Amino acid sequence: MSKNFDVVVIGGGPGGYIAAIRAAQLGFNTACIDEWKNAAGGPAPGGTCTNVGCIPSKALLQSSEHFEHAAKHFGDHGISLDNLKMDVAKMVGRKDTVVKQNNDGILYLFKKNKVTFFHGRGSFGKAVEGGYEISVAGKTAETLTAKHVILATGSNARALPGAPFDEEKILSNDGALRIGAVPQKLGIIGAGVIGLEMGSVWRRLGADVTILEGLPTFLGAADEQIAKEAHKAFTKQGLKIEMGVNISEVKAEGEGVAIAYADAKGAAKSLVVDKLIVSIGRVPNTIGLNPEAVGLQLDERGAIVVDAECKTNLPGVWAVGDVVRGPMLAHKAEEEGVAVAERIAGQHGHVNFDTIPWVIYTSPEIAWVGQTEQALKAAGRAYKAGTFPFLANGRARALGDTTGMVKFLADATSDEILGVHIVGPMASELISEAVVAMEFKASAEDIARICHAHPSLSEATKEAALAVDKRTLNF
Ligand SMILES: Cc1cc2nc3c(=O)[nH]c(=O)nc-3n(C[C@H](O)[C@H](O)[C@H](O)COP(=O)(O)OP(=O)(O)OC[C@H]3O[C@@H](n4cnc5c(N)ncnc54)[C@H](O)[C@@H]3O)c2cc1C
């Protein structure tokens, strides 16, 4: 006997579980199917983000940052420590606890919002009158029917050709978050968000970290001035970053991994490391979904083809998050999930792709929203720029963290904010003000005239807005 639902969501990551909650809030009889298992084989909803992505990486970044502060910066505050040690197993155990709290939180939210949860793999059976048949393969098998289906099956790490992940020596993000002892030498292929964050964790704990990147430009998606500042800071910290390399071979041998590559000038080089993290991007995941059964259209990358409203080629079938086009970010997936649930309810769900914030949780943190200076130049847009360094911010001095700056880009005529770029302390939090401002189409002058608490890092945001009009007060 099949169980009937108005909405069935396949995938319980940030795109899926949020879509399910919003659909239930809107009065739909909603189910969410997710197959992720914890170490004991039980349900672990939350997807990549909760289990092997955003949340555990931030837990390790926090622990390793505490360690680095204790080792290098406590002395400045008159605090001395003897015999400072890092218990990696405990750090990883704490990270696992944080993950479990988030898994349990989602199960609680399902109950609270009356979302029926199925633990197992969901796949298309067939189209039936007024909807679809979905089978769930878990501890028990179930058949569901749904009028509307939301697909949120996420993405998987991309492996290097010829060097599959063994999660012992050649690691995806999954293995990178489970390293049991500080490696002496750590190699990372890919200087993107994940590579930089993971590299920072293990460098802070004492590993000799080399990051190899195929692209010639460091953080090409970020504003050039900000990327340059960040590169300077990371290099000073001891991260070795080689740009423009061409990897020819990766071989797990003996106790380590040997990497053969050509550097940016074409010279043959080699690197031997204890562990290698490969973070060269992610591929959309539709494994086990059985898209052929209903004729669901995928593109050449394997992503589910959707229109601007997340509609697939099938009536009543929607897709959100990493499995569709657009940036692979948890908050983008969530916004799409909410918008789709609201569209199913006949409302006007909306996602503004122009104001999606980007954050890299390194130290200094990097965050931005809107357009970069190089993009404005390329588009021939007339703009004004203003920057303010944290070096001139009282709170940053008190914190002992004065690296970086806030940068504003505004339209030359209307003064509308076109982009805000931050490298520095708490950039991840500071960027929210810029996102709100851009959503409300604020001008740089609007931010410059708003009273910001003193002393706070947010005063650097106000000052950068003032700098657009060349009238900073503290620099
Ligand atoms: C190391 C790392 C750090 C990251 N840090 C950040 C960050 O700081 N901020 C940020 O915004 N983003 C970050 N991301 C990206 C973020 O994790 C993803 O963008 C986000 O998880 C995408 O959400 P999603 O719901 O589309 O898919 P996912 O989170 O991948 O969830 C998909 C879920 O669907 C399940 N599933 C798949 N197929 C089926 C099926 N057939 N049946 C049942 N279940 C199925 C999967 O098991 C999974 O639980 C990070 C990623 C990584 C790897």
Short mmCIF file of C-alpha atoms and ligand atoms in Angstrom, two decimals:
data_model
loop_
_atom_site.label_atom_id
_atom_site.label_comp_id
_atom_site.label_asym_id
_atom_site.label_seq_id
_atom_site.Cartn_x
_atom_site.Cartn_y
_atom_site.Cartn_z
CA MET A 1 0.00 0.00 0.00
CA SER A 2 1.45 3.32 -0.95
CA LYS A 3 1.49 6.30 1.37
CA ASN A 4 0.17 9.47 -0.23
CA PHE A 5 1.73 12.89 0.18
CA ASP A 6 1.22 16.31 -1.34
CA VAL A 7 4.98 16.93 -1.41
CA VAL A 8 7.84 14.43 -1.28
CA VAL A 9 11.35 15.85 -0.95
CA ILE A 10 14.26 13.59 -1.90
CA GLY A 11 17.41 14.64 -0.04
CA GLY A 12 17.61 16.07 3.47
CA GLY A 13 20.48 18.55 3.09
CA PRO A 14 19.95 22.30 3.51
CA GLY A 15 18.01 22.48 0.24
CA GLY A 16 15.77 19.50 1.01
CA TYR A 17 15.07 19.73 4.72
CA ILE A 18 14.31 23.44 4.53
CA ALA A 19 11.99 22.89 1.53
CA ALA A 20 10.19 20.15 3.49
CA ILE A 21 9.72 22.36 6.56
CA ARG A 22 8.44 25.28 4.48
CA ALA A 23 6.06 23.00 2.53
CA ALA A 24 4.67 21.61 5.80
CA GLN A 25 4.29 25.14 7.18
CA LEU A 26 2.23 25.97 4.11
CA GLY A 27 -0.18 23.15 4.96
CA PHE A 28 1.07 20.40 2.64
CA ASN A 29 1.22 16.79 3.80
CA THR A 30 5.01 16.48 3.35
CA ALA A 31 7.61 13.72 3.46
CA CYS A 32 11.40 13.99 3.28
CA ILE A 33 13.60 11.05 2.30
CA ASP A 34 17.30 11.07 3.15
CA GLU A 35 19.80 8.23 3.02
CA TRP A 36 22.76 9.62 4.98
CA LYS A 37 23.82 7.23 7.77
CA ASN A 38 25.72 8.06 10.96
CA ALA A 39 28.45 5.74 12.25
CA ALA A 40 25.83 3.54 13.92
CA GLY A 41 23.78 3.27 10.72
CA GLY A 42 21.07 5.61 11.98
CA PRO A 43 19.68 8.66 10.17
CA ALA A 44 21.91 11.71 9.85
CA PRO A 45 19.88 14.34 7.96
CA GLY A 46 21.54 17.60 7.00
CA GLY A 47 23.41 16.37 3.93
CA THR A 48 26.93 17.32 2.95
CA CYS A 49 26.58 20.62 4.79
CA THR A 50 25.91 19.08 8.20
CA ASN A 51 27.87 15.84 7.93
CA VAL A 52 30.99 16.56 5.87
CA GLY A 53 30.83 20.21 4.87
CA CYS A 54 29.95 23.57 6.37
CA ILE A 55 29.38 22.54 9.97
CA PRO A 56 32.24 20.10 10.68
CA SER A 57 34.74 22.26 8.79
CA LYS A 58 33.79 25.26 10.93
CA ALA A 59 34.10 23.15 14.09
CA LEU A 60 37.68 22.18 13.15
CA LEU A 61 38.50 25.73 12.07
CA GLN A 62 37.37 26.97 15.49
CA SER A 63 39.41 24.37 17.40
CA SER A 64 42.54 24.96 15.35
CA GLU A 65 42.15 28.73 15.65
CA HIS A 66 41.98 28.43 19.45
CA PHE A 67 45.17 26.37 19.31
CA GLU A 68 46.95 28.91 17.15
CA HIS A 69 45.85 31.76 19.40
CA ALA A 70 47.10 29.89 22.45
CA ALA A 71 50.40 29.08 20.75
CA LYS A 72 51.10 32.42 19.11
CA HIS A 73 48.94 35.22 20.45
CA PHE A 74 48.06 34.58 24.11
CA GLY A 75 51.51 35.87 25.06
CA ASP A 76 50.53 39.34 23.74
CA HIS A 77 47.75 39.40 26.34
CA GLY A 78 50.08 38.41 29.16
CA ILE A 79 48.79 34.86 29.24
CA SER A 80 51.43 32.16 29.32
CA LEU A 81 50.90 28.47 28.94
CA ASP A 82 53.28 25.64 29.62
CA ASN A 83 53.20 22.44 27.70
CA LEU A 84 50.52 23.39 25.16
CA LYS A 85 49.27 20.25 23.41
CA MET A 86 46.73 19.36 20.78
CA ASP A 87 44.58 16.29 21.27
CA VAL A 88 43.46 15.70 17.68
CA ALA A 89 41.17 12.80 18.62
CA LYS A 90 39.32 15.04 21.06
CA MET A 91 39.06 17.83 18.50
CA VAL A 92 37.60 15.40 15.94
CA GLY A 93 35.29 13.96 18.62
CA ARG A 94 33.99 17.45 19.43
CA LYS A 95 33.38 18.02 15.73
CA ASP A 96 31.37 14.76 15.61
CA THR A 97 29.28 15.93 18.58
CA VAL A 98 28.55 19.24 16.84
CA VAL A 99 27.48 17.30 13.73
CA LYS A 100 25.19 15.03 15.78
CA GLN A 101 23.58 18.02 17.49
CA ASN A 102 22.72 19.36 14.05
CA ASN A 103 21.43 15.97 12.81
CA ASP A 104 19.22 15.66 15.90
CA GLY A 105 18.08 19.25 15.49
CA ILE A 106 16.76 18.50 12.01
CA LEU A 107 14.91 15.37 13.19
CA TYR A 108 13.35 17.52 15.94
CA LEU A 109 12.35 20.17 13.37
CA PHE A 110 10.71 17.49 11.19
CA LYS A 111 8.63 16.36 14.18
CA LYS A 112 7.76 19.91 15.19
CA ASN A 113 6.61 20.75 11.65
CA LYS A 114 4.90 17.38 11.04
CA VAL A 115 7.20 16.37 8.18
CA THR A 116 7.24 12.57 7.78
CA PHE A 117 10.86 11.41 7.57
CA PHE A 118 11.98 8.29 5.72
CA HIS A 119 15.54 7.02 6.17
CA GLY A 120 16.68 5.40 2.95
CA ARG A 121 17.25 5.97 -0.73
CA GLY A 122 14.43 7.55 -2.70
CA SER A 123 14.04 6.79 -6.37
CA PHE A 124 11.48 7.43 -9.05
CA GLY A 125 9.17 4.51 -9.75
CA LYS A 126 6.82 5.84 -12.39
CA ALA A 127 4.52 8.71 -13.23
CA VAL A 128 0.99 8.05 -11.98
CA GLU A 129 -2.20 10.02 -12.40
CA GLY A 130 -1.70 13.40 -10.71
CA GLY A 131 1.83 12.72 -9.56
CA TYR A 132 4.67 10.24 -9.14
CA GLU A 133 5.40 6.99 -7.41
CA ILE A 134 8.57 7.11 -5.31
CA SER A 135 10.13 4.09 -3.70
CA VAL A 136 12.19 4.24 -0.53
CA ALA A 137 14.84 1.59 0.06
CA GLY A 138 15.90 1.66 3.68
CA LYS A 139 15.65 -0.79 6.56
CA THR A 140 12.17 -1.38 5.21
CA ALA A 141 10.89 -0.71 1.72
CA GLU A 142 8.13 1.84 1.22
CA THR A 143 6.20 3.15 -1.74
CA LEU A 144 5.03 6.75 -1.66
CA THR A 145 2.97 8.76 -4.08
CA ALA A 146 3.45 12.50 -4.39
CA LYS A 147 1.63 15.26 -6.25
CA HIS A 148 4.80 17.37 -6.13
CA VAL A 149 8.40 16.16 -5.90
CA ILE A 150 11.34 18.33 -4.84
CA LEU A 151 14.76 16.90 -5.69
CA ALA A 152 17.62 18.03 -3.45
CA THR A 153 20.14 15.24 -3.88
CA GLY A 154 23.23 17.45 -3.59
CA SER A 155 26.71 16.82 -4.91
CA ASN A 156 29.79 14.63 -4.44
CA ALA A 157 33.49 15.48 -4.39
CA ARG A 158 35.20 15.33 -7.80
CA ALA A 159 38.16 12.93 -7.89
CA LEU A 160 41.32 13.43 -9.96
CA PRO A 161 41.37 11.11 -12.96
CA GLY A 162 43.46 8.06 -12.09
CA ALA A 163 43.60 8.88 -8.36
CA PRO A 164 40.39 7.70 -6.69
CA PHE A 165 39.73 8.69 -3.08
CA ASP A 166 40.86 6.01 -0.61
CA GLU A 167 40.09 8.36 2.34
CA GLU A 168 43.32 7.18 3.97
CA LYS A 169 45.96 8.94 1.92
CA ILE A 170 44.01 10.52 -0.94
CA LEU A 171 41.20 12.35 0.77
CA SER A 172 37.97 14.02 -0.26
CA ASN A 173 36.35 16.52 2.12
CA ASP A 174 35.02 13.49 4.01
CA GLY A 175 38.45 12.04 4.83
CA ALA A 176 39.92 15.52 5.31
CA LEU A 177 37.54 16.03 8.23
CA ARG A 178 38.55 12.73 9.84
CA ILE A 179 42.37 12.93 9.82
CA GLY A 180 43.39 11.32 13.10
CA ALA A 181 46.81 12.91 13.68
CA VAL A 182 48.52 16.03 12.37
CA PRO A 183 50.28 15.02 9.14
CA GLN A 184 53.85 16.23 8.83
CA LYS A 185 53.37 17.09 5.18
CA LEU A 186 49.93 17.77 3.76
CA GLY A 187 49.28 18.34 0.06
CA ILE A 188 46.11 19.94 -1.22
CA ILE A 189 45.06 20.09 -4.84
CA GLY A 190 42.72 23.03 -5.40
CA ALA A 191 43.04 26.47 -3.78
CA GLY A 192 39.30 27.06 -3.55
CA VAL A 193 37.18 27.50 -0.45
CA ILE A 194 37.52 23.91 0.78
CA GLY A 195 41.27 23.68 0.07
CA LEU A 196 42.01 26.93 1.87
CA GLU A 197 39.83 26.10 4.86
CA MET A 198 41.21 22.58 5.30
CA GLY A 199 44.76 23.80 4.66
CA SER A 200 44.31 26.41 7.39
CA VAL A 201 43.11 23.83 9.92
CA TRP A 202 46.11 21.54 9.52
CA ARG A 203 48.69 24.32 9.10
CA ARG A 204 47.56 25.84 12.41
CA LEU A 205 48.09 22.46 14.05
CA GLY A 206 51.63 22.20 12.70
CA ALA A 207 51.44 20.52 9.29
CA ASP A 208 53.66 21.71 6.44
CA VAL A 209 50.93 22.49 3.89
CA THR A 210 51.39 22.91 0.13
CA ILE A 211 48.42 23.87 -2.03
CA LEU A 212 48.65 23.25 -5.78
CA GLU A 213 46.17 25.08 -8.00
CA GLY A 214 45.69 24.69 -11.74
CA LEU A 215 44.30 28.17 -12.37
CA PRO A 216 46.75 31.02 -12.81
CA THR A 217 44.86 33.48 -10.58
CA PHE A 218 44.42 33.10 -6.83
CA LEU A 219 40.70 33.16 -5.87
CA GLY A 220 39.67 34.34 -9.30
CA ALA A 221 36.01 34.77 -8.26
CA ALA A 222 36.93 37.24 -5.50
CA ASP A 223 37.78 40.91 -5.94
CA GLU A 224 41.43 41.07 -7.09
CA GLN A 225 42.52 43.52 -4.39
CA ILE A 226 40.95 41.37 -1.66
CA ALA A 227 42.39 38.15 -3.11
CA LYS A 228 45.85 39.74 -3.20
CA GLU A 229 45.58 40.80 0.44
CA ALA A 230 44.38 37.32 1.45
CA HIS A 231 47.19 35.63 -0.50
CA LYS A 232 49.73 37.82 1.30
CA ALA A 233 48.26 36.88 4.69
CA PHE A 234 48.11 33.13 3.96
CA THR A 235 51.68 33.07 2.62
CA LYS A 236 52.90 34.93 5.70
CA GLN A 237 51.20 32.31 7.87
CA GLY A 238 53.20 29.61 6.11
CA LEU A 239 50.74 28.16 3.60
CA LYS A 240 52.67 27.37 0.42
CA ILE A 241 50.45 28.11 -2.55
CA GLU A 242 51.55 27.31 -6.12
CA MET A 243 49.34 28.64 -8.88
CA GLY A 244 49.09 27.58 -12.53
CA VAL A 245 50.35 24.04 -12.03
CA ASN A 246 49.55 21.08 -14.22
CA ILE A 247 49.25 17.77 -12.34
CA SER A 248 50.54 14.84 -14.33
CA GLU A 249 50.43 11.99 -11.80
CA VAL A 250 49.22 11.26 -8.30
CA LYS A 251 50.32 7.97 -6.81
CA ALA A 252 49.70 6.59 -3.32
CA GLU A 253 52.93 4.78 -2.49
CA GLY A 254 54.43 3.51 0.74
CA GLU A 255 53.39 5.72 3.61
CA GLY A 256 52.55 8.71 1.47
CA VAL A 257 51.43 10.18 -1.83
CA ALA A 258 53.70 11.29 -4.66
CA ILE A 259 52.53 14.09 -6.93
CA ALA A 260 54.24 14.87 -10.22
CA TYR A 261 53.38 18.20 -11.82
CA ALA A 262 54.61 21.00 -14.03
CA ASP A 263 54.82 24.43 -12.42
CA ALA A 264 53.49 27.63 -14.00
CA LYS A 265 56.65 27.91 -16.14
CA GLY A 266 56.36 24.32 -17.30
CA ALA A 267 59.25 22.97 -15.18
CA ALA A 268 58.78 19.39 -13.96
CA LYS A 269 58.35 19.16 -10.19
CA SER A 270 57.41 16.59 -7.60
CA LEU A 271 56.01 16.64 -4.12
CA VAL A 272 55.73 13.83 -1.60
CA VAL A 273 53.23 14.23 1.21
CA ASP A 274 51.79 12.10 4.00
CA LYS A 275 48.25 12.90 2.98
CA LEU A 276 46.67 14.59 -0.02
CA ILE A 277 43.33 16.42 0.02
CA VAL A 278 41.78 16.74 -3.42
CA SER A 279 39.38 19.69 -3.52
CA ILE A 280 38.91 20.40 -7.22
CA GLY A 281 35.17 20.94 -7.22
CA ARG A 282 32.02 18.92 -6.83
CA VAL A 283 29.74 17.05 -9.20
CA PRO A 284 25.93 17.06 -9.04
CA ASN A 285 24.55 13.83 -7.57
CA THR A 286 21.65 11.83 -8.99
CA ILE A 287 23.00 8.39 -8.10
CA GLY A 288 20.13 6.02 -7.33
CA LEU A 289 17.43 8.53 -8.18
CA ASN A 290 16.45 6.61 -11.32
CA PRO A 291 15.77 9.68 -13.45
CA GLU A 292 15.31 7.52 -16.57
CA ALA A 293 12.12 5.99 -15.15
CA VAL A 294 10.29 9.29 -15.60
CA GLY A 295 12.44 11.00 -18.28
CA LEU A 296 13.99 13.61 -15.98
CA GLN A 297 16.38 15.77 -18.01
CA LEU A 298 20.02 16.09 -16.91
CA ASP A 299 22.69 18.26 -18.54
CA GLU A 300 26.16 17.15 -19.70
CA ARG A 301 27.55 17.74 -16.16
CA GLY A 302 24.90 15.47 -14.68
CA ALA A 303 23.01 18.40 -13.11
CA ILE A 304 19.22 18.36 -13.18
CA VAL A 305 18.07 20.91 -15.76
CA VAL A 306 15.83 23.56 -14.21
CA ASP A 307 14.46 26.95 -15.24
CA ALA A 308 14.82 30.16 -13.23
CA GLU A 309 12.05 28.93 -10.90
CA CYS A 310 13.67 25.52 -10.26
CA LYS A 311 11.09 23.69 -12.41
CA THR A 312 12.44 20.58 -14.16
CA ASN A 313 11.18 19.30 -17.52
CA LEU A 314 8.55 17.22 -15.67
CA PRO A 315 5.28 18.71 -14.40
CA GLY A 316 5.22 18.87 -10.59
CA VAL A 317 8.94 18.01 -10.26
CA TRP A 318 11.31 20.67 -8.94
CA ALA A 319 15.02 20.60 -8.07
CA VAL A 320 17.14 22.79 -5.80
CA GLY A 321 20.64 23.17 -4.37
CA ASP A 322 23.91 21.63 -5.51
CA VAL A 323 22.19 19.27 -7.96
CA VAL A 324 21.14 22.22 -10.17
CA ARG A 325 22.96 25.19 -11.77
CA GLY A 326 24.31 28.05 -9.69
CA PRO A 327 26.73 28.35 -6.81
CA MET A 328 27.17 25.31 -4.58
CA LEU A 329 26.36 27.04 -1.30
CA ALA A 330 24.14 25.87 1.54
CA HIS A 331 22.29 29.18 1.85
CA LYS A 332 21.58 29.24 -1.91
CA ALA A 333 20.10 25.71 -1.57
CA GLU A 334 17.96 26.82 1.39
CA GLU A 335 16.61 29.88 -0.39
CA GLU A 336 15.70 27.79 -3.42
CA GLY A 337 13.99 25.24 -1.15
CA VAL A 338 11.82 27.92 0.46
CA ALA A 339 11.03 29.53 -2.89
CA VAL A 340 9.94 26.22 -4.44
CA ALA A 341 7.65 25.32 -1.53
CA GLU A 342 6.06 28.75 -1.82
CA ARG A 343 5.67 28.43 -5.61
CA ILE A 344 3.92 25.06 -5.12
CA ALA A 345 1.53 26.93 -2.80
CA GLY A 346 0.88 29.49 -5.55
CA GLN A 347 2.96 32.16 -3.88
CA HIS A 348 5.77 34.19 -5.45
CA GLY A 349 8.91 32.62 -4.00
CA HIS A 350 12.01 34.48 -5.09
CA VAL A 351 15.80 34.04 -4.90
CA ASN A 352 17.99 37.03 -5.68
CA PHE A 353 21.17 35.55 -7.15
CA ASP A 354 22.77 39.02 -7.18
CA THR A 355 22.87 39.25 -3.40
CA ILE A 356 24.05 35.78 -2.43
CA PRO A 357 26.97 36.24 -0.03
CA TRP A 358 30.20 34.25 -0.42
CA VAL A 359 32.35 33.43 2.59
CA ILE A 360 35.68 31.70 3.14
CA TYR A 361 36.22 30.94 6.83
CA THR A 362 39.99 31.20 6.86
CA SER A 363 41.87 33.64 9.04
CA PRO A 364 41.54 36.35 7.87
CA GLU A 365 38.03 35.53 6.72
CA ILE A 366 37.00 36.57 3.22
CA ALA A 367 33.44 37.56 2.37
CA TRP A 368 31.76 39.36 -0.45
CA VAL A 369 28.48 40.17 -2.10
CA GLY A 370 27.76 41.66 -5.50
CA GLN A 371 30.21 42.54 -8.21
CA THR A 372 33.99 42.66 -8.12
CA GLU A 373 36.00 45.65 -9.33
CA GLN A 374 37.42 43.61 -12.24
CA ALA A 375 33.87 42.62 -13.32
CA LEU A 376 32.71 46.25 -13.24
CA LYS A 377 35.74 47.28 -15.30
CA ALA A 378 35.10 44.50 -17.81
CA ALA A 379 31.45 45.57 -18.10
CA GLY A 380 32.51 49.20 -18.64
CA ARG A 381 30.39 50.33 -15.67
CA ALA A 382 31.31 53.68 -14.13
CA TYR A 383 31.91 53.11 -10.42
CA LYS A 384 33.50 54.63 -7.33
CA ALA A 385 35.54 52.55 -4.86
CA GLY A 386 36.25 53.11 -1.19
CA THR A 387 38.38 51.03 1.17
CA PHE A 388 39.06 51.13 4.89
CA PRO A 389 41.76 49.04 6.59
CA PHE A 390 41.13 47.18 9.86
CA LEU A 391 44.48 48.60 10.96
CA ALA A 392 42.64 51.88 11.60
CA ASN A 393 39.71 50.26 13.46
CA GLY A 394 39.80 50.46 17.27
CA ARG A 395 37.98 47.18 17.89
CA ALA A 396 40.32 45.31 15.52
CA ARG A 397 43.31 46.72 17.41
CA ALA A 398 41.78 45.65 20.73
CA LEU A 399 41.17 42.19 19.29
CA GLY A 400 44.75 42.04 18.04
CA ASP A 401 43.52 41.25 14.54
CA THR A 402 44.12 44.13 12.15
CA THR A 403 44.69 42.27 8.88
CA GLY A 404 42.61 43.26 5.88
CA MET A 405 40.05 45.80 4.81
CA VAL A 406 36.48 46.53 3.81
CA LYS A 407 35.93 47.65 0.23
CA PHE A 408 32.84 49.28 -1.22
CA LEU A 409 31.99 49.62 -4.90
CA ALA A 410 29.18 52.00 -5.80
CA ASP A 411 27.68 53.32 -9.01
CA ALA A 412 29.47 56.50 -10.08
CA THR A 413 26.23 58.42 -10.62
CA SER A 414 23.52 56.97 -8.39
CA ASP A 415 25.88 55.82 -5.58
CA GLU A 416 23.95 52.48 -5.42
CA ILE A 417 26.11 49.80 -3.80
CA LEU A 418 27.28 47.35 -6.46
CA GLY A 419 29.58 45.16 -4.37
CA VAL A 420 31.11 44.89 -0.91
CA HIS A 421 34.27 42.88 -0.30
CA ILE A 422 35.85 42.14 3.05
CA VAL A 423 39.03 40.40 4.09
CA GLY A 424 39.56 40.50 7.81
CA PRO A 425 38.19 39.51 11.22
CA MET A 426 34.56 38.33 11.30
CA ALA A 427 34.04 39.11 7.62
CA SER A 428 31.43 36.30 7.61
CA GLU A 429 29.25 38.27 10.01
CA LEU A 430 30.04 41.76 8.71
CA ILE A 431 28.91 40.89 5.19
CA SER A 432 25.26 40.60 6.32
CA GLU A 433 24.95 44.38 6.58
CA ALA A 434 26.07 44.70 2.97
CA VAL A 435 23.61 42.01 1.84
CA VAL A 436 20.72 43.80 3.55
CA ALA A 437 21.85 47.12 2.09
CA MET A 438 22.02 45.70 -1.43
CA GLU A 439 18.64 43.98 -1.08
CA PHE A 440 17.16 47.39 -0.23
CA LYS A 441 19.14 49.01 -3.08
CA ALA A 442 20.93 51.25 -0.60
CA SER A 443 23.56 53.77 -1.61
CA ALA A 444 27.03 53.97 -0.04
CA GLU A 445 25.85 57.25 1.48
CA ASP A 446 23.00 55.38 3.28
CA ILE A 447 25.52 53.14 5.07
CA ALA A 448 27.85 56.06 5.72
CA ARG A 449 25.04 57.93 7.52
CA ILE A 450 23.88 55.02 9.71
CA CYS A 451 25.04 55.05 13.35
CA HIS A 452 27.31 52.03 13.96
CA ALA A 453 28.23 50.91 17.50
CA HIS A 454 31.62 51.94 18.81
CA PRO A 455 33.97 50.23 19.10
CA SER A 456 32.96 47.59 16.56
CA LEU A 457 34.37 46.01 13.44
CA SER A 458 31.25 47.24 11.64
CA GLU A 459 32.64 50.77 11.89
CA ALA A 460 35.09 49.67 9.19
CA THR A 461 32.06 49.02 6.97
CA LYS A 462 30.72 52.51 7.63
CA GLU A 463 34.17 54.03 7.02
CA ALA A 464 34.59 52.15 3.73
CA ALA A 465 31.21 53.55 2.67
CA LEU A 466 32.47 57.02 3.62
CA ALA A 467 35.65 56.33 1.63
CA VAL A 468 33.54 56.02 -1.53
CA ASP A 469 33.01 59.78 -1.15
CA LYS A 470 36.62 60.29 0.00
CA ARG A 471 35.61 61.38 3.51
CA THR A 472 36.77 58.73 5.97
CA LEU A 473 36.90 60.06 9.52
CA ASN A 474 39.43 57.69 11.06
CA PHE A 475 41.96 57.15 8.30
C1 LIG B 1 34.11 20.81 3.16
C2 LIG B 1 32.95 21.64 2.72
C3 LIG B 1 32.70 22.83 3.33
C4 LIG B 1 31.63 23.60 2.94
N1 LIG B 1 31.41 24.79 3.57
C5 LIG B 1 30.38 25.56 3.19
C6 LIG B 1 30.10 26.76 3.87
O1 LIG B 1 30.81 27.14 4.81
N2 LIG B 1 29.04 27.50 3.47
C7 LIG B 1 28.24 27.10 2.43
O2 LIG B 1 27.29 27.81 2.10
N3 LIG B 1 28.47 25.95 1.77
C8 LIG B 1 29.51 25.17 2.14
N4 LIG B 1 29.72 23.99 1.50
C9 LIG B 1 28.79 23.60 0.41
C10 LIG B 1 27.47 23.03 0.99
O3 LIG B 1 27.78 21.94 1.82
C11 LIG B 1 26.54 22.61 -0.11
O4 LIG B 1 26.35 23.69 -1.01
C12 LIG B 1 25.19 22.19 0.44
O5 LIG B 1 25.33 21.12 1.32
C13 LIG B 1 24.22 21.80 -0.68
O6 LIG B 1 23.01 21.44 -0.13
P1 LIG B 1 22.03 20.43 -0.86
O7 LIG B 1 20.81 20.33 0.01
O8 LIG B 1 21.85 20.83 -2.25
O9 LIG B 1 22.79 19.04 -0.91
P2 LIG B 1 23.52 18.14 0.19
O10 LIG B 1 23.86 18.92 1.40
O11 LIG B 1 24.60 17.43 -0.51
O12 LIG B 1 22.41 17.10 0.63
C14 LIG B 1 21.93 16.11 -0.23
C15 LIG B 1 21.33 15.01 0.61
O13 LIG B 1 20.58 14.15 -0.24
C16 LIG B 1 20.84 12.81 0.11
N5 LIG B 1 20.52 11.99 -1.07
C17 LIG B 1 21.10 12.03 -2.28
N6 LIG B 1 20.47 11.18 -3.13
C18 LIG B 1 19.47 10.60 -2.41
C19 LIG B 1 18.46 9.67 -2.72
N7 LIG B 1 18.32 9.16 -3.95
N8 LIG B 1 17.61 9.29 -1.72
C20 LIG B 1 17.72 9.81 -0.47
N9 LIG B 1 18.66 10.71 -0.14
C21 LIG B 1 19.51 11.11 -1.10
C22 LIG B 1 22.31 12.81 0.48
O14 LIG B 1 22.63 11.68 1.26
C23 LIG B 1 22.38 14.12 1.28
O15 LIG B 1 22.02 13.90 2.62
C24 LIG B 1 30.77 23.17 1.89
C25 LIG B 1 31.01 21.95 1.28
C26 LIG B 1 32.07 21.18 1.67
C27 LIG B 1 32.30 19.87 1.01
#
